[in-house]
Structure formats: structure tokens, C-alpha cells
């Protein structure tokens, strides 16, 4: 039974930290998966007679309010999904918020504005965070942590605030941990991890740690070009993190030492620019033109990745294989997603963009073993790191 089932919230105001960090373009939510994933906890708390003050972040506003990262569209969508009005004042702290929070009736929901509009939320300064957390604690009688996508962050609303109130893990966080445990505690082998996405620097530490645990590591997406650069290949104008090249060289050597199969693409779809109407060309990974950028793995690579994935008994995938947002560069991601649906064993997709990608490409959530709402959080869990937001909840 989930710990939330017996957590006493009757007639209480609950501060609920959710992960509502959904992709939004021009005010339109591209994938509401994380909002939907938050509903069970919200509804359970409501059914127990709690009122809710929900906090969440959107993107990385660097501690400054920015209109394009407002949670207003999320408030609207959440209201539609729940069939009730969500009170959204556009504030995060202040007298108005306090007054509304105090006046909430059972079942009512106040959604705070993007919690990262306050620099204190993400501050490295413990005291600055503590002061902010104390301010947030004033709003509620209890805390429920359900923002799995942020549990790897030592942030005020994730780490400091739960210490100040009676606290409990939400259903989503508890469920995520249950699945990821299966991947870390004695996974069925072969165990493969497929990584892609844009930023290598976000994931390099994860890759280093995973080399200790996995049998297969397949790499695509924008991060692969730093691998190619480390191998001395021409990468044209592809995404590259030059300061990571030495680390990648070391990583390739470690993979070899440990007998981890490191699978890199052999063909690449390139284009002159990153745009929807850019003319795609298929080239060998050894022949990327100097004036073009790699935007997807090619069909040979996708087929090779798929074959390797299907041989695994446990697979974790994070990060699209290409710029799936544009149809010309979505094929690699689609083939890899399809391979994951055929895994006999456990297949887990993690990451905001990855989850959005599989849905946008027409797959149903039910085709995968599990779609994790966390990218960085799931990866750090798999690494075996202690996650501040889970520690704070006693998990
Ligand atoms: P997740 O949110 O699932 O953890 P990331 O945020 O790491 O995934 O990466 C997703 C982004 O990576 C997507 O927006 C995608 O367009 C981008 N991407 C994938 N391949 C490339 C590439 N070759 N060049 C540039 N960007 C890429
Ligand atoms: Mg992302």
C-alpha cells in the first residue's frame, strides 16, 4: 500500500510539489503527460478532504519571472482535466497568495506560479533556500512530494520544505521508485541503456556510472557528435561540446575495458540548418560534410540499435535519437521506440522530451513497460545516487 493512503490530511491544507514541466510552444501544451501523471495524487488528496497548494516549475527561468515560462497554460489544462476551477493568481509568494491559501475549502486547488521564478528555489546557498522554504511552509499544514522529475534537485520546494512539515511521498513518486528499483536491484540481463538528446554535459556522469552496471550502451541524438569528435571524425556543424572530448575519450576506453558494448551510429541524416524544411541527406558517419549538421541517426544505425535493444531483457531509454520535432529527423527515434515496444522483459522510457516524442510519434503509453516522468531524475536513480527529494521523503 502506498504511504499516502494512510497519511492524515483530513481538512488540511497540503502543499503538493508536482512535476508539471510540460513542453509548451506559443502557449500551447505539446504533451500533457506530466499533468495527467499528477492527477491520481491530486484526486486522492481531494477525496480525503484536503485543499491543495500546488507548486511546480517550468523550464529554467534562472530565477527571473518570464512570461513564456508562466504556469498559466498548465493551470488551464489541469482545470480541464479535473473539471474544476484552478485558482491561479500568477503569484508565488506575498499577501495575496497567503490570503488565498488560508481561504481554501476542501477540494479547492491553488496553483502557484512557476516556483523557479524565485532565485531562492534553486539557490546553492542553504540559508537562502531555508528562508524561502519557511515562507512556503506558512501556506500549508502538510507536504506531499510528487514531483518525480525534480527529486534529483536540492531545491527549496523539493528538499528543504518537506523537513518543515509532516510529509509523505505522492503516488507518482512512489510508483516511479518501485519501477526504477527493478532496474537497479539485480536487473535481468542483458541490460541495455539507450541515450540520446541534446546535452552531453547533462548526462556524462550518468554514462560513466552506468558503464559499471550495463551490458550495452547505445548512443544517438545530439550527444553522439562529441563521441565522433573524440574519435577524430569530421562532424560538420553538428552539436558538439568540445570541453567534453577528453572525458569522452576516457569513457570509450573504459567501456572497452569493462566489456560494455558501446554502439554508435554508422549513418547519419544531415541538413544544412536546423529547421523543418531543411533538405535532409543521408551520409556515412565517416563522411559528414563540413557545412552540414547531423540531425538524426540513419536507417542502418536505427535498425542496428533496434536489433540490439530487442536482445535485451532490461532496457532503459532516455533522449531522442534525433530532432524528432521535425518530421525529416524523427525516423531514428521512431524505430528505437518501436524496438522498445517489442522488448520481452522490462522496457522503461524516461525523460520529458523522450516521453513527448513517443506520444507525438503515435505510440501509446501502454506499449511500453513504463514511461517515467523523470529524465535526469531517473538517470541519477539508475546511477545509484542519493536523490535529495527522495531522502527528504524518507525514501
Ligand atoms: P529528455 O527530455 O527526454 O531527457 P533531452 O532534453 O536530453 O531529452 O533532449 C531532447 C532534445 O534533444 C530534443 O529537443 C531533440 O530535438 C534534441 N536533439 C536530438 N538529437 C539532436 C541532434 N542531432 N542535434 C540537436 N538536437 C538534437
Ligand atoms: Mg528535455
Short mmCIF file of C-alpha atoms and ligand atoms in Angstrom, two decimals:
data_model
loop_
_atom_site.label_atom_id
_atom_site.label_comp_id
_atom_site.label_asym_id
_atom_site.label_seq_id
_atom_site.Cartn_x
_atom_site.Cartn_y
_atom_site.Cartn_z
CA UNK A 1 0.00 0.00 0.00
CA UNK A 2 1.20 3.50 -0.79
CA UNK A 3 2.24 5.57 2.24
CA UNK A 4 -0.10 8.29 1.02
CA UNK A 5 -3.12 6.07 1.69
CA UNK A 6 -2.64 6.41 5.45
CA UNK A 7 -1.22 9.95 5.53
CA UNK A 8 -3.54 12.17 7.56
CA UNK A 9 -4.73 15.14 5.52
CA UNK A 10 -8.38 15.38 6.51
CA UNK A 11 -9.36 19.04 6.47
CA UNK A 12 -5.75 20.08 5.99
CA UNK A 13 -4.05 22.38 3.54
CA UNK A 14 -1.50 20.28 1.69
CA UNK A 15 1.47 21.75 -0.12
CA UNK A 16 1.84 19.44 -3.11
CA UNK A 17 5.05 19.60 -5.15
CA UNK A 18 4.27 18.30 -8.61
CA UNK A 19 6.26 18.00 -11.81
CA UNK A 20 4.20 19.93 -14.34
CA UNK A 21 7.17 20.77 -16.55
CA UNK A 22 5.48 20.13 -19.89
CA UNK A 23 6.69 21.19 -23.33
CA UNK A 24 4.89 24.41 -24.31
CA UNK A 25 5.21 26.20 -27.63
CA UNK A 26 3.46 29.50 -28.34
CA UNK A 27 1.27 28.99 -25.28
CA UNK A 28 0.18 25.51 -26.41
CA UNK A 29 0.98 22.40 -24.36
CA UNK A 30 2.59 19.83 -26.67
CA UNK A 31 2.32 16.87 -24.30
CA UNK A 32 0.30 16.88 -21.09
CA UNK A 33 1.69 13.56 -19.83
CA UNK A 34 3.18 15.02 -16.69
CA UNK A 35 -0.08 16.80 -15.81
CA UNK A 36 -2.02 13.57 -16.25
CA UNK A 37 0.56 11.67 -14.21
CA UNK A 38 -0.08 14.09 -11.34
CA UNK A 39 -3.83 13.54 -11.23
CA UNK A 40 -4.03 10.36 -9.09
CA UNK A 41 -2.30 12.02 -6.12
CA UNK A 42 -4.30 15.22 -6.51
CA UNK A 43 -7.56 13.28 -6.62
CA UNK A 44 -6.65 11.05 -3.71
CA UNK A 45 -5.84 14.08 -1.56
CA UNK A 46 -9.09 15.74 -2.60
CA UNK A 47 -11.08 12.61 -1.77
CA UNK A 48 -9.58 12.70 1.71
CA UNK A 49 -10.86 16.22 2.23
CA UNK A 50 -7.65 18.19 1.75
CA UNK A 51 -7.26 21.51 0.00
CA UNK A 52 -4.20 21.85 -2.18
CA UNK A 53 -1.50 24.40 -2.79
CA UNK A 54 0.35 23.04 -5.80
CA UNK A 55 3.87 24.15 -6.69
CA UNK A 56 5.76 23.24 -9.83
CA UNK A 57 8.42 24.57 -12.15
CA UNK A 58 8.54 25.15 -15.87
CA UNK A 59 11.83 25.25 -17.72
CA UNK A 60 14.85 27.09 -16.40
CA UNK A 61 13.91 30.76 -15.88
CA UNK A 62 17.16 31.45 -13.95
CA UNK A 63 15.31 32.97 -11.00
CA UNK A 64 13.59 35.65 -13.05
CA UNK A 65 9.92 35.84 -13.97
CA UNK A 66 9.49 35.36 -17.72
CA UNK A 67 6.03 35.32 -19.30
CA UNK A 68 6.76 32.42 -21.68
CA UNK A 69 7.53 30.21 -18.67
CA UNK A 70 4.33 31.04 -16.79
CA UNK A 71 2.30 28.12 -15.49
CA UNK A 72 -0.93 29.80 -16.68
CA UNK A 73 -1.48 27.31 -19.57
CA UNK A 74 -0.87 24.46 -17.13
CA UNK A 75 -3.48 25.86 -14.72
CA UNK A 76 -5.98 25.87 -17.57
CA UNK A 77 -5.20 22.30 -18.67
CA UNK A 78 -5.22 21.00 -15.10
CA UNK A 79 -8.63 22.59 -14.61
CA UNK A 80 -9.94 20.90 -17.77
CA UNK A 81 -8.64 17.50 -16.70
CA UNK A 82 -10.09 17.79 -13.19
CA UNK A 83 -13.27 19.53 -14.26
CA UNK A 84 -12.90 22.29 -11.72
CA UNK A 85 -11.56 25.80 -11.48
CA UNK A 86 -7.89 26.05 -10.54
CA UNK A 87 -7.12 29.22 -8.64
CA UNK A 88 -4.10 30.80 -10.31
CA UNK A 89 -3.22 34.31 -9.23
CA UNK A 90 0.05 34.49 -11.10
CA UNK A 91 1.92 34.94 -7.80
CA UNK A 92 4.35 32.74 -5.99
CA UNK A 93 4.60 34.45 -2.63
CA UNK A 94 3.11 37.50 -0.99
CA UNK A 95 -0.01 38.55 0.89
CA UNK A 96 -2.39 37.69 -1.92
CA UNK A 97 -1.19 34.11 -2.12
CA UNK A 98 -1.25 33.72 1.65
CA UNK A 99 -4.81 35.04 1.82
CA UNK A 100 -6.00 32.67 -0.90
CA UNK A 101 -4.20 29.70 0.66
CA UNK A 102 -5.84 30.43 4.04
CA UNK A 103 -9.29 30.65 2.49
CA UNK A 104 -9.16 27.36 0.55
CA UNK A 105 -12.01 24.94 1.15
CA UNK A 106 -11.74 21.16 0.97
CA UNK A 107 -11.03 20.05 -2.60
CA UNK A 108 -10.05 23.51 -3.83
CA UNK A 109 -6.73 23.97 -5.59
CA UNK A 110 -4.39 26.94 -5.70
CA UNK A 111 -1.60 26.62 -8.26
CA UNK A 112 1.37 28.83 -7.52
CA UNK A 113 3.28 30.50 -10.36
CA UNK A 114 6.49 28.84 -11.62
CA UNK A 115 8.44 28.18 -8.43
CA UNK A 116 11.73 28.85 -10.22
CA UNK A 117 10.72 32.48 -10.72
CA UNK A 118 12.24 32.79 -7.26
CA UNK A 119 16.06 32.56 -7.31
CA UNK A 120 15.87 31.06 -3.80
CA UNK A 121 14.25 27.86 -5.12
CA UNK A 122 17.39 26.72 -6.90
CA UNK A 123 19.95 28.61 -4.80
CA UNK A 124 23.16 26.87 -3.74
CA UNK A 125 23.00 28.97 -0.58
CA UNK A 126 21.40 26.80 2.12
CA UNK A 127 20.17 29.79 4.11
CA UNK A 128 18.56 31.47 1.14
CA UNK A 129 16.74 28.22 0.39
CA UNK A 130 15.77 27.72 4.02
CA UNK A 131 14.24 31.19 4.26
CA UNK A 132 12.18 30.56 1.14
CA UNK A 133 11.13 27.11 2.35
CA UNK A 134 9.99 28.60 5.66
CA UNK A 135 7.90 31.11 3.75
CA UNK A 136 6.28 28.32 1.72
CA UNK A 137 5.69 26.26 4.85
CA UNK A 138 3.46 29.06 6.17
CA UNK A 139 0.97 28.28 3.43
CA UNK A 140 0.19 24.70 4.45
CA UNK A 141 -0.20 22.10 7.22
CA UNK A 142 1.39 19.18 5.40
CA UNK A 143 3.63 18.39 2.44
CA UNK A 144 3.30 15.79 -0.28
CA UNK A 145 6.20 15.29 -2.69
CA UNK A 146 5.07 14.05 -6.08
CA UNK A 147 7.37 15.91 -8.49
CA UNK A 148 9.48 12.97 -9.53
CA UNK A 149 11.17 14.86 -12.38
CA UNK A 150 12.73 17.21 -9.82
CA UNK A 151 13.70 14.83 -6.99
CA UNK A 152 17.35 14.89 -8.05
CA UNK A 153 17.47 18.61 -7.32
CA UNK A 154 18.43 20.04 -3.96
CA UNK A 155 15.83 22.76 -4.33
CA UNK A 156 13.81 24.55 -1.66
CA UNK A 157 10.40 23.09 -2.58
CA UNK A 158 11.87 19.62 -3.13
CA UNK A 159 14.42 19.22 -0.36
CA UNK A 160 14.14 21.92 2.32
CA UNK A 161 10.38 22.34 2.62
CA UNK A 162 9.42 18.72 3.47
CA UNK A 163 11.64 18.91 6.55
CA UNK A 164 9.43 21.69 7.92
CA UNK A 165 6.06 19.93 7.64
CA UNK A 166 4.57 16.46 8.15
CA UNK A 167 5.43 14.91 4.79
CA UNK A 168 4.72 11.96 2.54
CA UNK A 169 5.58 10.72 -0.94
CA UNK A 170 2.85 11.01 -3.55
CA UNK A 171 1.60 8.11 -5.67
CA UNK A 172 3.69 9.06 -8.70
CA UNK A 173 6.95 9.30 -6.79
CA UNK A 174 6.25 6.02 -5.00
CA UNK A 175 5.37 4.33 -8.30
CA UNK A 176 8.44 5.64 -10.12
CA UNK A 177 10.72 4.41 -7.36
CA UNK A 178 9.11 0.99 -7.44
CA UNK A 179 9.82 0.63 -11.18
CA UNK A 180 13.36 2.01 -11.05
CA UNK A 181 14.18 -0.32 -8.19
CA UNK A 182 13.59 -3.21 -10.55
CA UNK A 183 16.22 -1.77 -12.86
CA UNK A 184 18.82 -1.27 -10.17
CA UNK A 185 18.32 -4.32 -7.99
CA UNK A 186 19.57 -7.24 -9.99
CA UNK A 187 18.22 -6.37 -13.48
CA UNK A 188 17.58 -9.24 -15.88
CA UNK A 189 20.44 -9.38 -18.42
CA UNK A 190 21.41 -8.37 -20.96
CA UNK A 191 20.76 -4.86 -19.64
CA UNK A 192 20.90 -2.10 -22.23
CA UNK A 193 20.70 1.65 -21.92
CA UNK A 194 19.98 3.85 -24.93
CA UNK A 195 20.84 7.52 -24.62
CA UNK A 196 20.25 10.47 -26.87
CA UNK A 197 19.08 14.04 -26.55
CA UNK A 198 20.85 17.29 -26.85
CA UNK A 199 23.19 17.88 -23.94
CA UNK A 200 26.04 15.50 -23.25
CA UNK A 201 27.26 17.51 -20.28
CA UNK A 202 23.93 16.78 -18.51
CA UNK A 203 24.47 13.04 -18.89
CA UNK A 204 28.20 12.35 -18.98
CA UNK A 205 28.40 11.48 -15.28
CA UNK A 206 25.47 9.14 -15.71
CA UNK A 207 27.16 7.39 -18.61
CA UNK A 208 30.37 6.94 -16.63
CA UNK A 209 28.45 5.36 -13.75
CA UNK A 210 26.28 3.20 -15.98
CA UNK A 211 29.37 1.62 -17.51
CA UNK A 212 29.67 -0.26 -14.21
CA UNK A 213 26.20 -1.69 -14.50
CA UNK A 214 25.11 -2.27 -18.10
CA UNK A 215 25.98 -4.73 -20.86
CA UNK A 216 25.08 -2.44 -23.73
CA UNK A 217 25.17 1.31 -24.20
CA UNK A 218 23.78 2.74 -27.43
CA UNK A 219 24.22 6.45 -28.09
CA UNK A 220 22.41 8.67 -30.58
CA UNK A 221 20.96 12.18 -30.60
CA UNK A 222 22.95 15.37 -30.49
CA UNK A 223 25.37 14.00 -27.91
CA UNK A 224 26.82 11.47 -30.31
CA UNK A 225 28.77 14.10 -32.23
CA UNK A 226 31.03 14.73 -29.28
CA UNK A 227 31.78 10.99 -29.40
CA UNK A 228 32.53 11.29 -33.11
CA UNK A 229 34.76 14.31 -32.44
CA UNK A 230 36.60 12.25 -29.81
CA UNK A 231 37.16 9.60 -32.49
CA UNK A 232 38.63 12.25 -34.79
CA UNK A 233 35.68 12.27 -37.19
CA UNK A 234 34.54 15.33 -39.14
CA UNK A 235 31.24 16.42 -37.57
CA UNK A 236 30.45 19.48 -39.68
CA UNK A 237 28.28 21.98 -37.82
CA UNK A 238 26.68 19.34 -35.57
CA UNK A 239 26.09 19.95 -31.90
CA UNK A 240 29.36 19.43 -30.02
CA UNK A 241 30.70 20.06 -26.52
CA UNK A 242 34.41 20.46 -27.14
CA UNK A 243 35.32 20.61 -23.47
CA UNK A 244 33.92 17.11 -23.05
CA UNK A 245 36.04 15.45 -25.73
CA UNK A 246 38.76 14.25 -23.34
CA UNK A 247 36.19 12.79 -20.95
CA UNK A 248 34.52 11.01 -23.83
CA UNK A 249 37.85 9.52 -24.93
CA UNK A 250 38.33 8.17 -21.41
CA UNK A 251 34.79 6.85 -21.40
CA UNK A 252 35.27 4.97 -24.67
CA UNK A 253 38.40 3.35 -23.21
CA UNK A 254 36.55 2.39 -20.01
CA UNK A 255 33.73 0.80 -21.97
CA UNK A 256 36.28 -1.33 -23.77
CA UNK A 257 37.99 -2.35 -20.50
CA UNK A 258 34.71 -3.31 -18.89
CA UNK A 259 33.44 -5.22 -21.90
CA UNK A 260 30.42 -2.94 -22.29
CA UNK A 261 29.19 -2.93 -25.88
CA UNK A 262 29.22 0.72 -26.94
CA UNK A 263 27.03 1.12 -30.00
CA UNK A 264 27.35 4.31 -32.03
CA UNK A 265 25.53 5.17 -35.26
CA UNK A 266 27.22 4.39 -38.58
CA UNK A 267 24.99 6.55 -40.76
CA UNK A 268 23.59 9.99 -40.09
CA UNK A 269 20.88 12.22 -41.54
CA UNK A 270 22.38 15.66 -42.08
CA UNK A 271 20.98 19.01 -43.23
CA UNK A 272 22.38 22.50 -43.74
CA UNK A 273 20.25 24.04 -40.97
CA UNK A 274 18.10 23.03 -38.03
CA UNK A 275 14.67 23.74 -39.49
CA UNK A 276 11.52 21.88 -40.50
CA UNK A 277 12.07 22.45 -44.23
CA UNK A 278 15.84 21.79 -44.29
CA UNK A 279 16.77 19.33 -47.05
CA UNK A 280 17.88 16.04 -45.39
CA UNK A 281 20.73 13.94 -46.80
CA UNK A 282 21.88 10.52 -45.61
CA UNK A 283 25.63 10.16 -45.18
CA UNK A 284 28.07 7.73 -43.60
CA UNK A 285 29.11 8.69 -40.07
CA UNK A 286 32.63 8.94 -41.51
CA UNK A 287 31.62 11.41 -44.19
CA UNK A 288 29.66 14.23 -42.56
CA UNK A 289 30.07 17.28 -44.82
CA UNK A 290 31.83 20.23 -43.19
CA UNK A 291 28.91 22.58 -43.85
CA UNK A 292 26.10 20.29 -42.61
CA UNK A 293 24.81 19.18 -39.21
CA UNK A 294 23.74 15.75 -38.03
CA UNK A 295 20.09 15.78 -37.02
CA UNK A 296 19.12 12.10 -36.78
CA UNK A 297 20.67 8.64 -36.83
CA UNK A 298 20.33 6.96 -40.23
CA UNK A 299 18.23 3.88 -41.08
CA UNK A 300 21.13 1.41 -40.86
CA UNK A 301 22.01 2.66 -37.40
CA UNK A 302 18.37 2.67 -36.30
CA UNK A 303 17.98 -0.95 -37.44
CA UNK A 304 21.20 -1.93 -35.65
CA UNK A 305 20.07 -0.16 -32.46
CA UNK A 306 16.68 -1.87 -32.71
CA UNK A 307 18.24 -5.32 -33.11
CA UNK A 308 20.46 -4.80 -30.07
CA UNK A 309 17.59 -3.44 -27.98
CA UNK A 310 15.36 -6.39 -28.73
CA UNK A 311 18.00 -8.79 -27.46
CA UNK A 312 17.99 -7.14 -24.06
CA UNK A 313 15.88 -8.33 -21.13
CA UNK A 314 16.03 -4.92 -19.46
CA UNK A 315 16.15 -1.65 -21.39
CA UNK A 316 16.16 1.95 -20.28
CA UNK A 317 15.92 4.68 -22.88
CA UNK A 318 16.42 8.40 -22.36
CA UNK A 319 16.82 11.05 -25.03
CA UNK A 320 15.52 11.21 -28.61
CA UNK A 321 17.80 9.88 -31.38
CA UNK A 322 17.27 12.99 -33.47
CA UNK A 323 15.39 16.25 -33.71
CA UNK A 324 12.08 14.37 -33.65
CA UNK A 325 10.15 17.64 -33.51
CA UNK A 326 10.71 17.89 -37.29
CA UNK A 327 9.32 15.05 -39.42
CA UNK A 328 12.50 14.73 -41.53
CA UNK A 329 14.54 13.89 -38.44
CA UNK A 330 12.10 11.73 -36.47
CA UNK A 331 12.68 8.32 -38.10
CA UNK A 332 15.53 7.18 -35.85
CA UNK A 333 13.56 7.92 -32.70
CA UNK A 334 10.54 6.13 -34.13
CA UNK A 335 12.49 2.95 -34.95
CA UNK A 336 14.09 2.87 -31.50
CA UNK A 337 10.71 3.45 -29.83
CA UNK A 338 9.19 0.61 -31.85
CA UNK A 339 12.03 -1.69 -30.78
CA UNK A 340 11.36 -0.85 -27.15
CA UNK A 341 7.73 -1.89 -27.50
CA UNK A 342 8.94 -5.35 -28.54
CA UNK A 343 11.26 -5.96 -25.62
CA UNK A 344 10.47 -9.15 -23.75
CA UNK A 345 11.26 -8.02 -20.24
CA UNK A 346 11.30 -4.56 -18.75
CA UNK A 347 11.35 -1.50 -21.01
CA UNK A 348 11.38 1.94 -19.47
CA UNK A 349 11.29 5.27 -21.28
CA UNK A 350 12.47 8.21 -19.20
CA UNK A 351 12.63 11.94 -19.84
CA UNK A 352 10.25 14.75 -20.67
CA UNK A 353 11.19 15.04 -24.33
CA UNK A 354 11.51 11.29 -24.77
CA UNK A 355 8.03 10.68 -23.39
CA UNK A 356 6.68 13.52 -25.53
CA UNK A 357 8.47 12.03 -28.56
CA UNK A 358 6.94 8.56 -28.26
CA UNK A 359 3.47 10.03 -27.85
CA UNK A 360 3.95 12.50 -30.71
CA UNK A 361 5.13 9.63 -32.93
CA UNK A 362 1.89 7.77 -32.31
CA UNK A 363 2.81 5.23 -29.65
CA UNK A 364 0.53 4.55 -26.69
CA UNK A 365 1.89 4.62 -23.15
CA UNK A 366 0.64 1.07 -22.69
CA UNK A 367 3.07 -0.23 -25.36
CA UNK A 368 5.97 0.38 -23.01
CA UNK A 369 6.70 -1.27 -19.71
CA UNK A 370 6.73 2.11 -18.06
CA UNK A 371 7.07 5.74 -19.09
CA UNK A 372 8.93 7.57 -16.40
CA UNK A 373 8.18 11.26 -15.97
CA UNK A 374 11.76 11.89 -14.94
CA UNK A 375 14.75 12.20 -17.27
CA UNK A 376 17.63 13.41 -15.13
CA UNK A 377 15.95 12.05 -12.00
CA UNK A 378 15.58 8.53 -13.39
CA UNK A 379 19.12 8.54 -14.73
CA UNK A 380 20.55 9.61 -11.39
CA UNK A 381 18.50 6.95 -9.65
CA UNK A 382 19.88 4.33 -12.01
CA UNK A 383 23.38 5.57 -11.27
CA UNK A 384 22.75 4.72 -7.63
CA UNK A 385 22.96 8.31 -6.43
CA UNK A 386 21.09 9.53 -3.38
CA UNK A 387 18.40 11.88 -4.58
CA UNK A 388 17.68 14.85 -2.27
CA UNK A 389 13.94 14.84 -2.94
CA UNK A 390 13.63 11.15 -2.09
CA UNK A 391 15.82 11.45 1.01
CA UNK A 392 13.60 14.28 2.21
CA UNK A 393 10.58 12.00 1.92
CA UNK A 394 12.27 9.15 3.72
CA UNK A 395 12.54 7.01 0.57
P1 LIG B 1 14.80 14.25 -22.31
O1 LIG B 1 13.94 15.45 -22.01
O2 LIG B 1 13.98 13.08 -22.74
O3 LIG B 1 15.73 13.92 -21.17
P2 LIG B 1 16.76 15.81 -23.72
O4 LIG B 1 16.17 17.05 -23.14
O5 LIG B 1 18.08 15.38 -23.26
O6 LIG B 1 15.71 14.60 -23.59
O7 LIG B 1 16.89 16.00 -25.31
C1 LIG B 1 15.80 16.28 -26.15
C2 LIG B 1 16.19 17.20 -27.29
O8 LIG B 1 17.32 16.72 -28.00
C3 LIG B 1 15.08 17.29 -28.31
O9 LIG B 1 14.53 18.58 -28.28
C4 LIG B 1 15.77 16.99 -29.64
O10 LIG B 1 15.37 17.87 -30.67
C5 LIG B 1 17.22 17.20 -29.31
N1 LIG B 1 18.12 16.50 -30.24
C6 LIG B 1 18.14 15.19 -30.53
N2 LIG B 1 19.06 14.92 -31.48
C7 LIG B 1 19.64 16.09 -31.81
C8 LIG B 1 20.65 16.48 -32.74
N3 LIG B 1 21.25 15.59 -33.53
N4 LIG B 1 21.00 17.79 -32.79
C9 LIG B 1 20.38 18.68 -31.99
N5 LIG B 1 19.43 18.38 -31.10
C10 LIG B 1 19.05 17.11 -31.01
MG1 LIG B 2 14.47 17.59 -22.04
#
